[in-house]
Amino acid sequence: MRKCLLLICFVAVAVLFVGCGAEQAMKKGDKFYALGEYYDASVQYRKAYSQTPSKERALRGQRALKMAECYRRINYTQKAIAAYNNAVRYKQTDSLTHLRLAQQLMKNGDYKTAAKEFQTFLDSVPLASAAYIELARTGLRSAQKAPQWRKEGSAYTVKRENFFNSRRADYSPMLSGDENDFLYFTSTRNQAKGDELSGITGTKNADIFYSQKDDKGKWQKPEVIDTELNSDGDEGACSFTPDGKTMYLTQCKTDPSYPRYATIATSQRSDAAWSKATELKLTRDTLSAYAHPAISPDGNWLYFTSDMPGGRGGYDIWRVRLTTSGVGGVENLGAPINTPGDEMFPTFRPNGDLYFSSNGHEGMGGLDIYIAKPDSTHWTIEHPGYPLNSHGDDFGMTFEGLLNKGFFSSNRGDGKGWDHIYSFYNPEIIQTVKGWVYEKDGYELPAAQVYMVGNDGTNLKLSVKGDGSFTHEIKPGIDYVFLGTCKGFLNHKEQLRVEPVEESTEYVLQFPLASITAPVLIDNIFYDFDKATLRPESASALDSLVILLNDNPNVTIELSAHADYRGSAEYNKRLSQRRAESVVNYLIEHGISKDRLTPVGYGKEKPKTIRRKLTEKYAFLKEGDVLTQEFIKTLDADQQETCNQLNRRTEFIVLRTTYGLFDREK
């Protein structure tokens, strides 16, 4: 009897301790949940659940439901399904349990069971809010259509790019650089800064990493951005201004006693380094999340994700205008883009199409990628199908130029719900124009702009990249005119007729702009020996000069001819004067007004001054060298002949840019 009493007391004490331990775990879990630390909360809820006797069915069901909510939020899909099923089994569901379970089943690719759960929700809660009913009806249609979408497939091919991936989460890739030779992405891999694990995910806080192509176009091993840009908190999901000098990123700072809300921050690039991120205040609301920034192709708008009041439900996509004096008022994109679900991860294809991810439109499960094509009044939404989309989360598109290829992220097939980087390609036929704007006889002009006009009504102003280039999509059957402009330079015009093609084609245009302030060499002008007669092979260069003067009708020029130092000064000056007059006569014969042209023969009076561009071709010369007779005679024979050739030249310099503007007759 004594032994029995001792055993009964021991069991009672053990049960008491287990009960206390479960309650402590629940309290800790609730505290973590309130802070948004769902991984840490799930650990505590799991501990409490395992310590709850099986006969206490109601309590086990309640704790299973809390576990399920945590697992849902951290993408532990299979664990979430099991926990929701336990809550159902123990009859401890709330009004949204069947809807949440159905959504998780969709993410697991179990469309048949998901359809049943969606229907159960619709049948059991007829008085649920209109937003949840809309989500359930959309989910039911998705469950019915998804198997057929998977069977039909699409023109897309996708490939998991393990070179960029780690054993943790890697997501939101973003290409940057004039040649798309930098790939930035977010990662929670072990190389991320900080030593602590996130209470939200159970992994290290996310940092921004990058990979760069080498001279052979091969991607190099990813590295963390080793500046103050990355902190001990979370950084990721970045976007860049068209000039590549400003990064917009999502940032989530650590606060052990306060819920963490995502914010958008900016970082500036100096040389190759990124500065410490500075928060961008979009509104006065400090209790809403702001994330996933995306800069429009023209650089005028910042698109982002937020759950701020005024949306359609969950997370919506918003936008704000970027100005030199700051940001304008925020705008919700509204329907048809936003739904009662979550719309996230906006990004742009260079042609202006908006790509985003959503779980509120008809899809294959989780977040699907959608394409929003703009016109003058509304957006048209497209679902690109399988395999770009899957039953998992698919998001974070970035494009390699104007072709329909690039990278995205997905957690398809990952049991822990971690995201990985994939490449994609769609072999659609795309015609593009690529142009370079540069100083004639000089370097690229990144401050230039190009006006693009088509006979279909196209009228665009294009900015150029740091290397002076631009790329834009063009349409077959359209006639285009491109005008390259830059302050301090004459305009240059190119015309292009686009014909239909059977494969993607890129047209290349050159825009050499003549300086208004410096002499401009007219290359490939040839005269008969010791005469002023123009040789036939000079026609191409002279015809280009005619076009230039017609494109810039308010310009007058001095047309000058120069000789080397050999021969008498008087003879050289007479010969160069006749040669300058020969060029002017050619221009007059081809329609250029005589009073816009001033021929001057300088002989050997103005030896050439070397500009930096020529030093790349002639290593023995330095910028600023003046090819005088004294300088040339210090060189060897071959170098002397090179310098004499450089001195024998035909140039022009702009005299006025107001010709005809103030004539009384006009």
PDB file of N, CA, C and O in Angstrom, residues 48-65 67 86-87 89-90 92:
ATOM      1  N   ALA A  48       4.659  22.464 -26.161  1.00  0.00           N
ATOM      2  CA  ALA A  48       3.435  22.402 -25.354  1.00  0.00           C
ATOM      3  C   ALA A  48       2.501  21.309 -25.862  1.00  0.00           C
ATOM      4  O   ALA A  48       1.895  20.567 -25.063  1.00  0.00           O
ATOM      5  N   TYR A  49       2.397  21.177 -27.178  1.00  0.00           N
ATOM      6  CA  TYR A  49       1.511  20.163 -27.765  1.00  0.00           C
ATOM      7  C   TYR A  49       1.968  18.767 -27.365  1.00  0.00           C
ATOM      8  O   TYR A  49       1.150  17.902 -26.997  1.00  0.00           O
ATOM      9  N   SER A  50       3.262  18.521 -27.455  1.00  0.00           N
ATOM     10  CA  SER A  50       3.776  17.188 -27.143  1.00  0.00           C
ATOM     11  C   SER A  50       3.615  16.847 -25.668  1.00  0.00           C
ATOM     12  O   SER A  50       3.598  15.666 -25.292  1.00  0.00           O
ATOM     13  N   GLN A  51       3.515  17.867 -24.795  1.00  0.00           N
ATOM     14  CA  GLN A  51       3.356  17.627 -23.365  1.00  0.00           C
ATOM     15  C   GLN A  51       1.894  17.620 -22.935  1.00  0.00           C
ATOM     16  O   GLN A  51       1.599  17.475 -21.745  1.00  0.00           O
ATOM     17  N   THR A  52       1.002  17.798 -23.882  1.00  0.00           N
ATOM     18  CA  THR A  52      -0.432  17.798 -23.570  1.00  0.00           C
ATOM     19  C   THR A  52      -0.982  16.379 -23.702  1.00  0.00           C
ATOM     20  O   THR A  52      -0.851  15.765 -24.770  1.00  0.00           O
ATOM     21  N   PRO A  53      -1.554  15.807 -22.647  1.00  0.00           N
ATOM     22  CA  PRO A  53      -2.083  14.433 -22.719  1.00  0.00           C
ATOM     23  C   PRO A  53      -3.094  14.274 -23.850  1.00  0.00           C
ATOM     24  O   PRO A  53      -3.881  15.183 -24.144  1.00  0.00           O
ATOM     25  N   SER A  54      -3.087  13.112 -24.479  1.00  0.00           N
ATOM     26  CA  SER A  54      -3.958  12.855 -25.631  1.00  0.00           C
ATOM     27  C   SER A  54      -5.433  12.906 -25.266  1.00  0.00           C
ATOM     28  O   SER A  54      -6.280  13.173 -26.122  1.00  0.00           O
ATOM     29  N   LYS A  55      -5.728  12.663 -23.973  1.00  0.00           N
ATOM     30  CA  LYS A  55      -7.130  12.696 -23.576  1.00  0.00           C
ATOM     31  C   LYS A  55      -7.676  14.122 -23.501  1.00  0.00           C
ATOM     32  O   LYS A  55      -8.892  14.315 -23.521  1.00  0.00           O
ATOM     33  N   GLU A  56      -6.762  15.099 -23.416  1.00  0.00           N
ATOM     34  CA  GLU A  56      -7.212  16.492 -23.398  1.00  0.00           C
ATOM     35  C   GLU A  56      -7.337  16.991 -24.839  1.00  0.00           C
ATOM     36  O   GLU A  56      -6.542  17.790 -25.333  1.00  0.00           O
ATOM     37  N   ARG A  57      -8.318  16.487 -25.516  1.00  0.00           N
ATOM     38  CA  ARG A  57      -8.464  16.682 -26.948  1.00  0.00           C
ATOM     39  C   ARG A  57      -8.655  18.155 -27.320  1.00  0.00           C
ATOM     40  O   ARG A  57      -8.079  18.649 -28.288  1.00  0.00           O
ATOM     41  N   ALA A  58      -9.450  18.843 -26.573  1.00  0.00           N
ATOM     42  CA  ALA A  58      -9.708  20.253 -26.899  1.00  0.00           C
ATOM     43  C   ALA A  58      -8.426  21.076 -26.805  1.00  0.00           C
ATOM     44  O   ALA A  58      -8.125  21.903 -27.679  1.00  0.00           O
ATOM     45  N   LEU A  59      -7.641  20.824 -25.743  1.00  0.00           N
ATOM     46  CA  LEU A  59      -6.409  21.584 -25.547  1.00  0.00           C
ATOM     47  C   LEU A  59      -5.395  21.258 -26.637  1.00  0.00           C
ATOM     48  O   LEU A  59      -4.700  22.143 -27.151  1.00  0.00           O
ATOM     49  N   ARG A  60      -5.300  19.966 -26.999  1.00  0.00           N
ATOM     50  CA  ARG A  60      -4.377  19.577 -28.077  1.00  0.00           C
ATOM     51  C   ARG A  60      -4.799  20.230 -29.401  1.00  0.00           C
ATOM     52  O   ARG A  60      -3.964  20.683 -30.185  1.00  0.00           O
ATOM     53  N   GLY A  61      -6.089  20.290 -29.623  1.00  0.00           N
ATOM     54  CA  GLY A  61      -6.573  20.917 -30.850  1.00  0.00           C
ATOM     55  C   GLY A  61      -6.260  22.400 -30.910  1.00  0.00           C
ATOM     56  O   GLY A  61      -5.860  22.931 -31.961  1.00  0.00           O
ATOM     57  N   GLN A  62      -6.427  23.078 -29.773  1.00  0.00           N
ATOM     58  CA  GLN A  62      -6.126  24.513 -29.733  1.00  0.00           C
ATOM     59  C   GLN A  62      -4.642  24.773 -30.000  1.00  0.00           C
ATOM     60  O   GLN A  62      -4.277  25.708 -30.722  1.00  0.00           O
ATOM     61  N   ARG A  63      -3.797  23.938 -29.401  1.00  0.00           N
ATOM     62  CA  ARG A  63      -2.355  24.120 -29.570  1.00  0.00           C
ATOM     63  C   ARG A  63      -1.901  23.707 -30.973  1.00  0.00           C
ATOM     64  O   ARG A  63      -0.971  24.295 -31.530  1.00  0.00           O
ATOM     65  N   ALA A  64      -2.551  22.724 -31.534  1.00  0.00           N
ATOM     66  CA  ALA A  64      -2.256  22.340 -32.920  1.00  0.00           C
ATOM     67  C   ALA A  64      -2.568  23.491 -33.875  1.00  0.00           C
ATOM     68  O   ALA A  64      -1.823  23.757 -34.831  1.00  0.00           O
ATOM     69  N   LEU A  65      -3.679  24.187 -33.608  1.00  0.00           N
ATOM     70  CA  LEU A  65      -4.064  25.301 -34.472  1.00  0.00           C
ATOM     71  C   LEU A  65      -3.033  26.429 -34.409  1.00  0.00           C
ATOM     72  O   LEU A  65      -2.701  27.036 -35.433  1.00  0.00           O
ATOM     73  N   MET A  67       0.139  26.036 -33.714  1.00  0.00           N
ATOM     74  CA  MET A  67       1.294  25.526 -34.456  1.00  0.00           C
ATOM     75  C   MET A  67       1.089  25.711 -35.950  1.00  0.00           C
ATOM     76  O   MET A  67       1.997  26.132 -36.676  1.00  0.00           O
ATOM     77  N   ASN A  86      -4.889  18.137 -37.445  1.00  0.00           N
ATOM     78  CA  ASN A  86      -5.082  17.801 -36.028  1.00  0.00           C
ATOM     79  C   ASN A  86      -6.122  18.709 -35.393  1.00  0.00           C
ATOM     80  O   ASN A  86      -6.953  18.264 -34.580  1.00  0.00           O
ATOM     81  N   ALA A  87      -6.077  19.989 -35.732  1.00  0.00           N
ATOM     82  CA  ALA A  87      -7.083  20.912 -35.198  1.00  0.00           C
ATOM     83  C   ALA A  87      -8.486  20.500 -35.650  1.00  0.00           C
ATOM     84  O   ALA A  87      -9.451  20.562 -34.872  1.00  0.00           O
ATOM     85  N   ARG A  89      -9.331  17.411 -36.507  1.00  0.00           N
ATOM     86  CA  ARG A  89      -9.631  16.127 -35.854  1.00  0.00           C
ATOM     87  C   ARG A  89     -10.119  16.325 -34.422  1.00  0.00           C
ATOM     88  O   ARG A  89     -11.011  15.616 -33.954  1.00  0.00           O
ATOM     89  N   TYR A  90      -9.520  17.306 -33.756  1.00  0.00           N
ATOM     90  CA  TYR A  90      -9.911  17.583 -32.375  1.00  0.00           C
ATOM     91  C   TYR A  90     -11.043  18.600 -32.283  1.00  0.00           C
ATOM     92  O   TYR A  90     -11.404  19.051 -31.194  1.00  0.00           O
ATOM     93  N   GLN A  92     -11.305  21.750 -33.110  1.00  0.00           N
ATOM     94  CA  GLN A  92     -10.931  23.046 -32.529  1.00  0.00           C
ATOM     95  C   GLN A  92     -10.602  24.052 -33.641  1.00  0.00           C
ATOM     96  O   GLN A  92      -9.632  24.801 -33.564  1.00  0.00           O
TER      97      GLN A  92
END
